mmCIF file of C-alpha atoms in Angstrom:
data_model
loop_
_atom_site.group_PDB
_atom_site.id
_atom_site.type_symbol
_atom_site.label_atom_id
_atom_site.label_comp_id
_atom_site.label_asym_id
_atom_site.label_seq_id
_atom_site.Cartn_x
_atom_site.Cartn_y
_atom_site.Cartn_z
ATOM 1 C CA MET Z 1 116.864 69.889 140.122
ATOM 2 C CA GLY Z 2 114.007 67.634 141.271
ATOM 3 C CA VAL Z 3 112.163 68.010 144.543
ATOM 4 C CA TRP Z 4 114.077 65.330 146.394
ATOM 5 C CA GLU Z 5 117.517 66.603 145.371
ATOM 6 C CA SER Z 6 116.613 69.848 147.088
ATOM 7 C CA LEU Z 7 115.543 68.037 150.266
ATOM 8 C CA ARG Z 8 118.129 65.324 150.734
ATOM 9 C CA ILE Z 9 121.907 65.353 150.687
ATOM 10 C CA GLU Z 10 123.305 62.052 149.466
ATOM 11 C CA VAL Z 11 125.611 60.446 152.011
ATOM 12 C CA PRO Z 12 127.944 57.657 150.837
ATOM 13 C CA ALA Z 13 127.017 54.274 152.236
ATOM 14 C CA LYS Z 14 129.146 53.033 155.129
ATOM 15 C CA GLU Z 15 130.131 49.421 155.616
ATOM 16 C CA VAL Z 16 128.662 47.789 158.687
ATOM 17 C CA ALA Z 17 131.051 45.951 160.952
ATOM 18 C CA SER Z 18 130.840 42.169 160.801
ATOM 19 C CA THR Z 19 128.707 40.638 163.541
ATOM 20 C CA GLY Z 20 127.866 37.108 164.505
ATOM 21 C CA GLY Z 21 124.470 35.587 163.788
ATOM 22 C CA ARG Z 22 123.916 37.688 160.675
ATOM 23 C CA LYS Z 23 120.532 37.039 159.108
ATOM 24 C CA HIS Z 24 119.967 35.892 155.545
ATOM 25 C CA VAL Z 25 117.160 37.537 153.555
ATOM 26 C CA CYS Z 26 115.851 37.390 150.016
ATOM 27 C CA VAL Z 27 114.544 40.334 147.982
ATOM 28 C CA THR Z 28 112.313 39.324 145.087
ATOM 29 C CA GLY Z 29 111.066 41.360 142.175
ATOM 30 C CA ASN Z 30 112.353 43.451 139.323
ATOM 31 C CA TRP Z 31 114.744 46.334 138.944
ATOM 32 C CA SER Z 32 112.709 48.991 140.718
ATOM 33 C CA LEU Z 33 113.354 52.201 142.588
ATOM 34 C CA LEU Z 34 112.331 50.614 145.885
ATOM 35 C CA GLY Z 35 113.953 47.233 145.326
ATOM 36 C CA SER Z 36 117.430 48.600 144.679
ATOM 37 C CA TRP Z 37 117.239 50.895 147.727
ATOM 38 C CA LEU Z 38 116.082 47.990 149.869
ATOM 39 C CA VAL Z 39 119.105 45.926 148.825
ATOM 40 C CA ARG Z 40 121.380 48.840 149.660
ATOM 41 C CA ASN Z 41 119.734 49.359 153.063
ATOM 42 C CA LEU Z 42 120.030 45.682 153.978
ATOM 43 C CA LEU Z 43 123.693 45.542 152.997
ATOM 44 C CA GLU Z 44 124.392 48.655 155.077
ATOM 45 C CA LYS Z 45 122.819 46.918 158.072
ATOM 46 C CA GLY Z 46 125.017 43.851 157.644
ATOM 47 C CA TYR Z 47 122.516 41.378 156.182
ATOM 48 C CA ASN Z 48 123.410 38.594 153.791
ATOM 49 C CA VAL Z 49 121.144 39.340 150.835
ATOM 50 C CA ARG Z 50 119.939 37.083 148.041
ATOM 51 C CA CYS Z 51 118.420 39.069 145.203
ATOM 52 C CA THR Z 52 116.183 37.702 142.452
ATOM 53 C CA PHE Z 53 115.958 40.894 140.416
ATOM 54 C CA ARG Z 54 115.795 40.461 136.663
ATOM 55 C CA THR Z 55 118.619 42.798 135.732
ATOM 56 C CA THR Z 56 120.819 43.623 132.789
ATOM 57 C CA VAL Z 57 124.535 42.981 132.958
ATOM 58 C CA ASP Z 58 125.147 46.667 133.737
ATOM 59 C CA GLU Z 59 122.510 46.723 136.493
ATOM 60 C CA ALA Z 60 123.916 43.571 138.064
ATOM 61 C CA ALA Z 61 127.390 45.109 138.034
ATOM 62 C CA ALA Z 62 126.002 48.238 139.698
ATOM 63 C CA LEU Z 63 124.408 46.180 142.460
ATOM 64 C CA MET Z 64 127.607 44.251 143.035
ATOM 65 C CA ALA Z 65 129.468 47.566 143.372
ATOM 66 C CA LEU Z 66 127.491 48.466 146.517
ATOM 67 C CA PRO Z 67 129.502 48.444 149.751
ATOM 68 C CA GLY Z 68 129.390 44.937 151.192
ATOM 69 C CA ALA Z 69 127.921 43.379 148.038
ATOM 70 C CA GLU Z 70 131.029 41.417 147.114
ATOM 71 C CA GLN Z 71 130.933 39.613 150.451
ATOM 72 C CA ARG Z 72 127.198 39.497 151.215
ATOM 73 C CA LEU Z 73 125.100 39.856 148.042
ATOM 74 C CA GLU Z 74 124.084 36.910 145.896
ATOM 75 C CA LEU Z 75 122.290 37.429 142.586
ATOM 76 C CA THR Z 76 120.126 34.538 141.480
ATOM 77 C CA GLN Z 77 117.253 33.780 139.124
ATOM 78 C CA ALA Z 78 113.699 32.985 140.178
ATOM 79 C CA ASP Z 79 110.407 33.032 138.290
ATOM 80 C CA LEU Z 80 107.358 34.225 140.212
ATOM 81 C CA LEU Z 81 105.235 31.698 138.347
ATOM 82 C CA ASP Z 82 107.668 28.857 139.062
ATOM 83 C CA TYR Z 83 107.036 27.698 142.619
ATOM 84 C CA GLY Z 84 110.074 25.438 142.662
ATOM 85 C CA SER Z 85 112.484 28.232 141.787
ATOM 86 C CA LEU Z 86 111.078 30.331 144.641
ATOM 87 C CA VAL Z 87 111.502 27.549 147.196
ATOM 88 C CA GLU Z 88 115.116 27.209 146.072
ATOM 89 C CA ALA Z 89 115.682 30.975 146.292
ATOM 90 C CA PHE Z 90 114.290 31.130 149.834
ATOM 91 C CA MET Z 91 116.323 28.182 151.111
ATOM 92 C CA GLY Z 92 118.178 29.201 154.284
ATOM 93 C CA CYS Z 93 116.570 32.664 154.429
ATOM 94 C CA ASP Z 94 115.068 34.071 157.628
ATOM 95 C CA GLY Z 95 113.026 36.736 155.877
ATOM 96 C CA VAL Z 96 111.710 37.582 152.409
ATOM 97 C CA PHE Z 97 110.814 40.966 150.925
ATOM 98 C CA HIS Z 98 108.479 40.751 147.946
ATOM 99 C CA THR Z 99 108.657 44.013 146.004
ATOM 100 C CA SER Z 100 107.769 42.577 142.607
ATOM 101 C CA SER Z 101 105.451 45.328 141.418
ATOM 102 C CA PRO Z 102 106.903 48.795 141.974
ATOM 103 C CA SER Z 103 104.314 50.947 143.714
ATOM 104 C CA ASP Z 104 105.795 54.057 142.090
ATOM 105 C CA VAL Z 105 104.490 53.154 138.619
ATOM 106 C CA ILE Z 106 101.039 51.702 139.321
ATOM 107 C CA SER Z 107 99.519 54.144 136.797
ATOM 108 C CA ASN Z 108 101.185 52.122 134.011
ATOM 109 C CA TYR Z 109 99.410 48.846 134.797
ATOM 110 C CA SER Z 110 97.481 46.955 132.143
ATOM 111 C CA PRO Z 111 94.316 44.862 132.669
ATOM 112 C CA GLU Z 112 96.404 41.683 132.320
ATOM 113 C CA MET Z 113 98.681 42.559 135.247
ATOM 114 C CA ALA Z 114 96.153 41.568 137.937
ATOM 115 C CA ASP Z 115 96.190 37.843 137.166
ATOM 116 C CA PHE Z 116 99.970 37.719 136.848
ATOM 117 C CA GLU Z 117 100.607 39.575 140.103
ATOM 118 C CA VAL Z 118 98.041 37.618 142.093
ATOM 119 C CA ARG Z 119 99.425 34.262 140.935
ATOM 120 C CA GLY Z 120 103.029 35.328 141.487
ATOM 121 C CA THR Z 121 102.355 36.664 144.972
ATOM 122 C CA LEU Z 122 100.440 33.547 145.984
ATOM 123 C CA ASN Z 123 103.452 31.499 144.892
ATOM 124 C CA ILE Z 124 105.637 33.700 147.101
ATOM 125 C CA VAL Z 125 103.377 33.161 150.114
ATOM 126 C CA GLU Z 126 103.212 29.400 149.516
ATOM 127 C CA ALA Z 127 106.985 29.118 149.098
ATOM 128 C CA CYS Z 128 107.629 31.127 152.261
ATOM 129 C CA ALA Z 129 105.202 28.970 154.239
ATOM 130 C CA ASN Z 130 106.999 25.804 153.131
ATOM 131 C CA SER Z 131 110.549 26.982 153.813
ATOM 132 C CA SER Z 132 112.755 28.395 156.575
ATOM 133 C CA VAL Z 133 111.267 31.879 156.195
ATOM 134 C CA LYS Z 134 110.101 33.320 159.501
ATOM 135 C CA ARG Z 135 108.483 36.501 158.116
ATOM 136 C CA LEU Z 136 107.380 37.789 154.717
ATOM 137 C CA VAL Z 137 107.290 41.548 154.176
ATOM 138 C CA LEU Z 138 105.031 42.297 151.216
ATOM 139 C CA THR Z 139 104.956 45.591 149.341
ATOM 140 C CA SER Z 140 101.406 46.616 148.505
ATOM 141 C CA SER Z 141 100.291 50.211 147.951
ATOM 142 C CA LEU Z 142 98.223 53.034 149.370
ATOM 143 C CA ALA Z 143 96.228 52.557 146.153
ATOM 144 C CA ALA Z 144 94.759 49.430 147.754
ATOM 145 C CA MET Z 145 93.126 51.660 150.378
ATOM 146 C CA VAL Z 146 91.943 54.987 148.957
ATOM 147 C CA TRP Z 147 89.593 54.231 146.058
ATOM 148 C CA ASP Z 148 86.112 54.124 147.584
ATOM 149 C CA GLN Z 149 83.314 56.491 146.572
ATOM 150 C CA GLN Z 150 81.260 55.541 149.623
ATOM 151 C CA ARG Z 151 83.892 56.901 151.989
ATOM 152 C CA HIS Z 152 83.400 60.482 153.157
ATOM 153 C CA ALA Z 153 86.331 62.822 152.628
ATOM 154 C CA GLU Z 154 86.537 63.637 156.323
ATOM 155 C CA LYS Z 155 86.941 59.974 157.300
ATOM 156 C CA VAL Z 156 90.513 59.103 158.246
ATOM 157 C CA ILE Z 157 92.069 56.517 155.944
ATOM 158 C CA ASP Z 158 93.971 53.983 158.012
ATOM 159 C CA GLU Z 159 95.048 50.339 157.855
ATOM 160 C CA LYS Z 160 91.442 49.077 158.043
ATOM 161 C CA CYS Z 161 90.492 50.695 154.716
ATOM 162 C CA TRP Z 162 90.305 48.913 151.360
ATOM 163 C CA SER Z 163 89.739 50.174 147.837
ATOM 164 C CA ASN Z 164 86.458 49.192 146.209
ATOM 165 C CA LEU Z 165 87.083 46.617 143.478
ATOM 166 C CA GLU Z 166 83.969 47.469 141.461
ATOM 167 C CA LEU Z 167 84.887 51.158 141.470
ATOM 168 C CA CYS Z 168 88.379 50.313 140.233
ATOM 169 C CA ARG Z 169 86.968 48.158 137.440
ATOM 170 C CA SER Z 170 84.434 50.767 136.377
ATOM 171 C CA LYS Z 171 87.097 53.480 136.197
ATOM 172 C CA LYS Z 172 89.621 51.089 134.601
ATOM 173 C CA LEU Z 173 92.052 51.712 137.432
ATOM 174 C CA TRP Z 174 94.108 48.615 136.784
ATOM 175 C CA GLY Z 175 96.902 49.513 139.200
ATOM 176 C CA PRO Z 176 94.696 49.966 142.296
ATOM 177 C CA LEU Z 177 92.602 46.971 141.209
ATOM 178 C CA THR Z 178 95.694 44.779 140.953
ATOM 179 C CA LYS Z 179 97.139 45.936 144.260
ATOM 180 C CA THR Z 180 93.859 45.394 146.103
ATOM 181 C CA MET Z 181 93.195 41.962 144.623
ATOM 182 C CA THR Z 182 96.777 40.843 145.206
ATOM 183 C CA GLU Z 183 96.964 41.971 148.818
ATOM 184 C CA LYS Z 184 93.598 40.435 149.713
ATOM 185 C CA ALA Z 185 94.595 37.124 148.133
ATOM 186 C CA ALA Z 186 97.951 37.182 149.942
ATOM 187 C CA TRP Z 187 96.308 37.790 153.319
ATOM 188 C CA SER Z 188 93.847 34.963 152.771
ATOM 189 C CA LEU Z 189 96.560 32.431 151.924
ATOM 190 C CA ALA Z 190 98.985 33.677 154.603
ATOM 191 C CA ARG Z 191 96.355 33.204 157.297
ATOM 192 C CA ASP Z 192 95.489 29.774 155.958
ATOM 193 C CA LYS Z 193 99.168 28.764 156.001
ATOM 194 C CA GLU Z 194 99.790 30.502 159.351
ATOM 195 C CA LEU Z 195 102.604 32.517 157.753
ATOM 196 C CA ASP Z 196 103.866 35.593 159.599
ATOM 197 C CA MET Z 197 103.326 38.321 156.988
ATOM 198 C CA VAL Z 198 103.560 42.096 157.317
ATOM 199 C CA VAL Z 199 102.429 44.453 154.534
ATOM 200 C CA ILE Z 200 103.766 47.923 153.757
ATOM 201 C CA ASN Z 201 101.325 50.184 151.890
ATOM 202 C CA PRO Z 202 103.451 53.055 150.592
ATOM 203 C CA ALA Z 203 102.172 56.170 148.904
ATOM 204 C CA ILE Z 204 103.799 57.249 145.636
ATOM 205 C CA VAL Z 205 107.498 56.455 145.986
ATOM 206 C CA LEU Z 206 109.810 59.261 144.901
ATOM 207 C CA GLY Z 207 113.512 59.938 145.150
ATOM 208 C CA PRO Z 208 116.882 59.304 143.507
ATOM 209 C CA ARG Z 209 117.629 55.867 142.221
ATOM 210 C CA VAL Z 210 120.583 54.075 143.737
ATOM 211 C CA PHE Z 211 122.031 54.286 140.238
ATOM 212 C CA GLY Z 212 120.763 56.563 137.489
ATOM 213 C CA THR Z 213 117.872 58.985 137.247
ATOM 214 C CA THR Z 214 115.532 60.399 139.869
ATOM 215 C CA GLN Z 215 111.859 59.493 140.208
ATOM 216 C CA ASN Z 216 110.337 62.898 140.945
ATOM 217 C CA ILE Z 217 106.811 64.236 141.116
ATOM 218 C CA PHE Z 218 106.524 65.306 137.499
ATOM 219 C CA THR Z 219 108.010 62.041 136.230
ATOM 220 C CA TYR Z 220 105.195 60.260 138.007
ATOM 221 C CA LEU Z 221 102.485 62.679 136.890
ATOM 222 C CA LYS Z 222 103.248 62.033 133.225
ATOM 223 C CA GLY Z 223 101.584 58.637 133.633
ATOM 224 C CA VAL Z 224 98.675 59.638 135.847
ATOM 225 C CA THR Z 225 95.257 59.897 134.194
ATOM 226 C CA GLU Z 226 93.173 60.561 137.270
ATOM 227 C CA LEU Z 227 93.613 61.338 140.945
ATOM 228 C CA PRO Z 228 91.489 59.668 143.627
ATOM 229 C CA GLN Z 229 88.442 61.544 144.834
ATOM 230 C CA SER Z 230 89.100 64.861 146.595
ATOM 231 C CA GLY Z 231 92.506 65.173 144.953
ATOM 232 C CA LEU Z 232 94.484 62.784 147.122
ATOM 233 C CA PHE Z 233 98.176 62.854 146.238
ATOM 234 C CA ALA Z 234 100.480 61.439 148.917
ATOM 235 C CA TYR Z 235 104.110 60.502 148.571
ATOM 236 C CA ALA Z 236 107.094 59.120 150.451
ATOM 237 C CA HIS Z 237 110.847 59.172 149.957
ATOM 238 C CA VAL Z 238 112.240 55.858 148.731
ATOM 239 C CA GLU Z 239 114.911 55.803 151.450
ATOM 240 C CA ASP Z 240 112.208 55.937 154.132
ATOM 241 C CA VAL Z 241 110.060 53.310 152.418
ATOM 242 C CA ALA Z 242 113.035 50.941 152.271
ATOM 243 C CA GLU Z 243 113.739 51.580 155.961
ATOM 244 C CA ALA Z 244 110.080 50.882 156.789
ATOM 245 C CA HIS Z 245 110.380 47.478 155.140
ATOM 246 C CA VAL Z 246 113.448 46.568 157.182
ATOM 247 C CA ARG Z 247 111.783 47.685 160.415
ATOM 248 C CA ALA Z 248 108.748 45.575 159.523
ATOM 249 C CA LEU Z 249 111.045 42.571 159.315
ATOM 250 C CA GLU Z 250 113.022 43.314 162.474
ATOM 251 C CA ALA Z 251 110.304 44.443 164.886
ATOM 252 C CA THR Z 252 108.849 41.440 166.688
ATOM 253 C CA GLU Z 253 105.684 43.443 167.396
ATOM 254 C CA ALA Z 254 105.086 44.311 163.715
ATOM 255 C CA THR Z 255 101.774 42.926 162.479
ATOM 256 C CA GLY Z 256 99.203 43.574 159.770
ATOM 257 C CA ARG Z 257 99.322 46.511 157.355
ATOM 258 C CA TYR Z 258 101.294 49.766 157.574
ATOM 259 C CA ILE Z 259 100.557 52.960 155.640
ATOM 260 C CA CYS Z 260 103.825 54.671 154.718
ATOM 261 C CA TYR Z 261 103.750 58.289 153.553
ATOM 262 C CA GLU Z 262 105.308 61.630 154.370
ATOM 263 C CA THR Z 263 103.035 64.299 152.953
ATOM 264 C CA VAL Z 264 99.563 64.656 151.444
ATOM 265 C CA VAL Z 265 99.273 67.366 148.804
ATOM 266 C CA SER Z 266 96.020 68.941 147.603
ATOM 267 C CA GLU Z 267 95.507 69.522 143.882
ATOM 268 C CA GLU Z 268 96.017 73.254 144.404
ATOM 269 C CA LYS Z 269 99.302 72.662 146.215
ATOM 270 C CA LEU Z 270 100.315 70.124 143.591
ATOM 271 C CA VAL Z 271 99.790 72.618 140.776
ATOM 272 C CA GLU Z 272 101.823 75.211 142.676
ATOM 273 C CA LEU Z 273 104.614 72.691 143.196
ATOM 274 C CA ILE Z 274 104.702 71.716 139.518
ATOM 275 C CA ARG Z 275 104.875 75.373 138.496
ATOM 276 C CA LYS Z 276 107.719 75.966 140.932
ATOM 277 C CA LEU Z 277 109.731 72.907 139.924
ATOM 278 C CA TYR Z 278 108.935 72.914 136.211
ATOM 279 C CA PRO Z 279 108.048 76.497 135.177
ATOM 280 C CA ASP Z 280 108.194 75.646 131.459
ATOM 281 C CA SER Z 281 105.861 72.656 131.707
ATOM 282 C CA LYS Z 282 102.164 72.751 130.874
ATOM 283 C CA ILE Z 283 99.899 71.991 133.825
ATOM 284 C CA PRO Z 284 97.691 68.960 133.041
ATOM 285 C CA SER Z 285 94.080 70.095 132.603
ATOM 286 C CA ARG Z 286 92.837 67.169 134.716
ATOM 287 C CA PHE Z 287 93.897 69.010 137.867
ATOM 288 C CA SER Z 288 90.998 71.189 138.943
ATOM 289 C CA LYS Z 289 93.008 73.090 141.579
ATOM 290 C CA ASN Z 290 90.140 72.845 144.054
ATOM 291 C CA GLY Z 291 90.581 69.350 145.501
ATOM 292 C CA VAL Z 292 90.525 68.830 149.257
ATOM 293 C CA PRO Z 293 92.875 66.077 150.393
ATOM 294 C CA HIS Z 294 91.706 63.114 152.409
ATOM 295 C CA VAL Z 295 92.975 62.655 155.927
ATOM 296 C CA LEU Z 296 95.531 59.840 156.126
ATOM 297 C CA SER Z 297 97.040 58.277 159.216
ATOM 298 C CA ASN Z 298 100.601 56.989 159.441
ATOM 299 C CA GLU Z 299 100.528 56.723 163.231
ATOM 300 C CA LYS Z 300 100.815 52.948 163.175
ATOM 301 C CA ILE Z 301 104.116 52.894 161.289
ATOM 302 C CA LYS Z 302 105.534 55.574 163.570
ATOM 303 C CA LYS Z 303 105.200 53.050 166.394
ATOM 304 C CA LEU Z 304 107.929 51.073 164.632
ATOM 305 C CA GLY Z 305 110.207 54.073 165.141
ATOM 306 C CA MET Z 306 109.713 55.604 161.699
ATOM 307 C CA VAL Z 307 110.126 59.360 161.337
ATOM 308 C CA PHE Z 308 109.663 61.361 158.168
ATOM 309 C CA PRO Z 309 112.155 64.253 158.117
ATOM 310 C CA ALA Z 310 110.899 65.676 154.837
ATOM 311 C CA GLN Z 311 107.368 66.029 156.153
ATOM 312 C CA GLN Z 312 107.947 69.553 157.447
ATOM 313 C CA LYS Z 313 110.050 70.740 154.529
ATOM 314 C CA LEU Z 314 107.373 71.063 151.862
ATOM 315 C CA HIS Z 315 104.983 73.200 153.932
#
């Protein structure tokens, strides 16, 4: 049993009663842990959802089996590099969620991903600015904030922090590099176009998929080659990250960036957790067991009403 199965009890989704003035939203991206949970959350809240996921026939059928999907979920095709297809997908939508690059697998990025993600995200921003969209909620990553050798460990990492691009290039950290470049480019264009954009910067996203396997700590660690300085390892439950996105759309006062995480784990604690969850697994030698975690702040996102129930359960 993975860590999240031991912390959360799955509750069947309940259909939301029909209400007038229901909003239309679009969720862009691929078949990711976060994206599928976001679609589920929106349907539960009564939204009409247009989804541009690139899915298999089986995955599409699974999405359409969600409560409310038959009446309020539309699956369509859109290419991030095709501006016209994005404008068409956003037609009539009040809000857009761009979750194209799953923040839970940033360790698997290649050097070529940066150009693709930057261009695709800029197309999203441009299409939103030239359509009915009132707010864009963009998924970035905590990785766009924490990689900076000039930052002292005792300094609190908050929404003003950015990862250092040269450091990311020198260490070949293509995931953090891509996330940082993409978010900075998106902010620049959004301000130029006067588009209302809010960014969620989640930590590592873990939890059960809406359909299929669970993304747990060890699944993620199999792809990690290096931790940020001082052993920073923070994570959040996918259900909470999806809820944070919806609140970022709904809250009129939402603005700027929002760090979303539940718990920060030191390398020593991480090794203990791996041994507890996976006693037969070999501990990766890259973990020195003496890292001191950075101090992160998620106070801003709590002002949107977010609470993290699992935060006390791993201590």
